[in-house]
């Protein structure tokens, strides 16, 4: 009884803020529901020691990629984006030189598998949302700023990490107070944890597949193993964006939006939608299930008072509409400003915000020396 009282005493302020999340925020951040965070290679609690990111960063690491490209006469070289990397062989063990593998006669399916394994190691575990954000940022830089999906996905991962802070306490409180539903408190919390674990795994899987596509499409082209199920217009858009990023050319604003929307919708139909539907079917706690379907999403680049309020998170069309709204807000603010805003997020390790490229390379060395973080 004493433990339950303590949980309730700690949880009521958070619950009050969570319920008020429909109309309020805490210290400038909006909160929703999620499970408590897991500690992984990207979330030890020591920001200086955490080895969460790595990179072939495109341009000067602390300068937004689009600004850097505007003022730089440097050319781009496939798989070697950052001028400060003098030893590509160091990265070979993790971020394989896929072009060199292809030229050596390695089969496309083997190259794709290597890329996915590299991505899995880079991503960390499903709960390493800060690490996911840093990996997504790398992919945005890798595209030369032409592929906006990873940039906004990085913001989404960090929002989800904030979302975790209130979520666990709310679940603990409601597991005590929810007398309308049968079952034990532990079974309710277990159902909630299973649902959130599924959401984290979805985020990680999208990151892995995006990494593999971004790195393998330019060298393997329209190989059916890579492009299976991808609509032809999206395939052409992504190839064009990566090629222009490689050569220093820009996508037009309309092209940026079209690629973002097409890729988001494709991943929704291919990975996200089916996985969410499966997770919701298994989510056997009606009260928390209803709350989880109505999150209030607030990325740190949103203007004050602006949020994306879901009526039904299970609705694929609504998820797409909210994603497009996030893109429009990013366009209004400017992608450079959105990137700078990401790098100022207090959840990111200080060493990363100071020098993303150096921190990313440190992670490469860490994973080479110590193996997978998962």
GROMACS .gro file of N, CA, C and O in nm, residues 5 18 24 58 71 114 130 132 134 138 148 150 191 227 235 249 256 294 312-313 331 339 366 369 372:
model
  100
    5UNK      N    1   0.082   0.432  -0.267
    5UNK     CA    2   0.063   0.571  -0.225
    5UNK      C    3   0.173   0.660  -0.279
    5UNK      O    4   0.149   0.771  -0.326
   18UNK      N    5  -0.045   1.586  -1.785
   18UNK     CA    6  -0.072   1.503  -1.902
   18UNK      C    7  -0.213   1.524  -1.953
   18UNK      O    8  -0.238   1.544  -2.071
   24UNK      N    9  -0.211   2.253  -2.245
   24UNK     CA   10  -0.100   2.314  -2.173
   24UNK      C   11   0.030   2.242  -2.205
   24UNK      O   12   0.032   2.140  -2.271
   58UNK      N   13   2.812   1.605  -4.392
   58UNK     CA   14   2.822   1.681  -4.516
   58UNK      C   15   2.853   1.825  -4.484
   58UNK      O   16   2.767   1.901  -4.444
   71UNK      N   17   2.769   2.843  -4.934
   71UNK     CA   18   2.891   2.923  -4.924
   71UNK      C   19   3.018   2.842  -4.947
   71UNK      O   20   3.127   2.891  -4.922
  114UNK      N   21   2.461  -0.596  -4.554
  114UNK     CA   22   2.565  -0.525  -4.479
  114UNK      C   23   2.515  -0.387  -4.438
  114UNK      O   24   2.535  -0.344  -4.325
  130UNK      N   25   1.731   0.888  -2.862
  130UNK     CA   26   1.828   0.994  -2.888
  130UNK      C   27   1.926   0.949  -2.995
  130UNK      O   28   1.963   1.024  -3.087
  132UNK      N   29   1.860   0.731  -3.225
  132UNK     CA   30   1.785   0.733  -3.351
  132UNK      C   31   1.788   0.873  -3.412
  132UNK      O   32   1.807   0.889  -3.533
  134UNK      N   33   2.006   1.112  -3.379
  134UNK     CA   34   2.137   1.147  -3.432
  134UNK      C   35   2.163   1.075  -3.563
  134UNK      O   36   2.220   1.131  -3.658
  138UNK      N   37   2.226   1.241  -3.936
  138UNK     CA   38   2.332   1.202  -4.028
  138UNK      C   39   2.277   1.180  -4.169
  138UNK      O   40   2.335   1.223  -4.269
  148UNK      N   41   1.433   1.561  -4.670
  148UNK     CA   42   1.390   1.626  -4.545
  148UNK      C   43   1.330   1.526  -4.446
  148UNK      O   44   1.330   1.551  -4.325
  150UNK      N   45   1.440   1.253  -4.300
  150UNK     CA   46   1.520   1.221  -4.182
  150UNK      C   47   1.532   1.336  -4.082
  150UNK      O   48   1.540   1.312  -3.961
  191UNK      N   49   0.067  -0.455  -2.059
  191UNK     CA   50   0.002  -0.429  -2.189
  191UNK      C   51   0.050  -0.297  -2.247
  191UNK      O   52   0.076  -0.287  -2.368
  227UNK      N   53   1.426  -0.208  -5.477
  227UNK     CA   54   1.312  -0.125  -5.517
  227UNK      C   55   1.179  -0.197  -5.514
  227UNK      O   56   1.076  -0.140  -5.549
  235UNK      N   57   1.079   0.632  -5.645
  235UNK     CA   58   1.213   0.585  -5.675
  235UNK      C   59   1.291   0.691  -5.753
  235UNK      O   60   1.407   0.722  -5.721
  249UNK      N   61   2.383   2.004  -5.602
  249UNK     CA   62   2.266   2.072  -5.658
  249UNK      C   63   2.149   2.064  -5.560
  249UNK      O   64   2.146   1.979  -5.472
  256UNK      N   65   1.116   1.907  -5.281
  256UNK     CA   66   1.142   1.867  -5.142
  256UNK      C   67   1.015   1.815  -5.076
  256UNK      O   68   1.016   1.711  -5.009
  294UNK      N   69  -0.469   0.960  -2.888
  294UNK     CA   70  -0.490   1.104  -2.899
  294UNK      C   71  -0.368   1.183  -2.848
  294UNK      O   72  -0.381   1.271  -2.763
  312UNK      N   73  -0.724   1.045  -3.382
  312UNK     CA   74  -0.712   0.899  -3.389
  312UNK      C   75  -0.579   0.863  -3.454
  312UNK      O   76  -0.565   0.864  -3.576
  313UNK      N   77  -0.482   0.831  -3.372
  313UNK     CA   78  -0.348   0.798  -3.421
  313UNK      C   79  -0.348   0.674  -3.509
  313UNK      O   80  -0.257   0.653  -3.588
  331UNK      N   81   0.904   2.437  -4.335
  331UNK     CA   82   0.930   2.523  -4.449
  331UNK      C   83   0.914   2.670  -4.413
  331UNK      O   84   0.992   2.755  -4.457
  339UNK      N   85   1.717   2.271  -3.852
  339UNK     CA   86   1.834   2.190  -3.817
  339UNK      C   87   1.906   2.247  -3.696
  339UNK      O   88   1.946   2.173  -3.605
  366UNK      N   89   3.378   0.357  -3.140
  366UNK     CA   90   3.324   0.280  -3.028
  366UNK      C   91   3.261   0.150  -3.076
  366UNK      O   92   3.285   0.043  -3.020
  369UNK      N   93   3.521  -0.097  -3.199
  369UNK     CA   94   3.600  -0.156  -3.091
  369UNK      C   95   3.520  -0.245  -2.999
  369UNK      O   96   3.570  -0.343  -2.944
  372UNK      N   97   2.823  -0.424  -3.144
  372UNK     CA   98   2.689  -0.368  -3.146
  372UNK      C   99   2.647  -0.321  -3.009
  372UNK      O  100   2.680  -0.381  -2.908
   0.00000   0.00000   0.00000
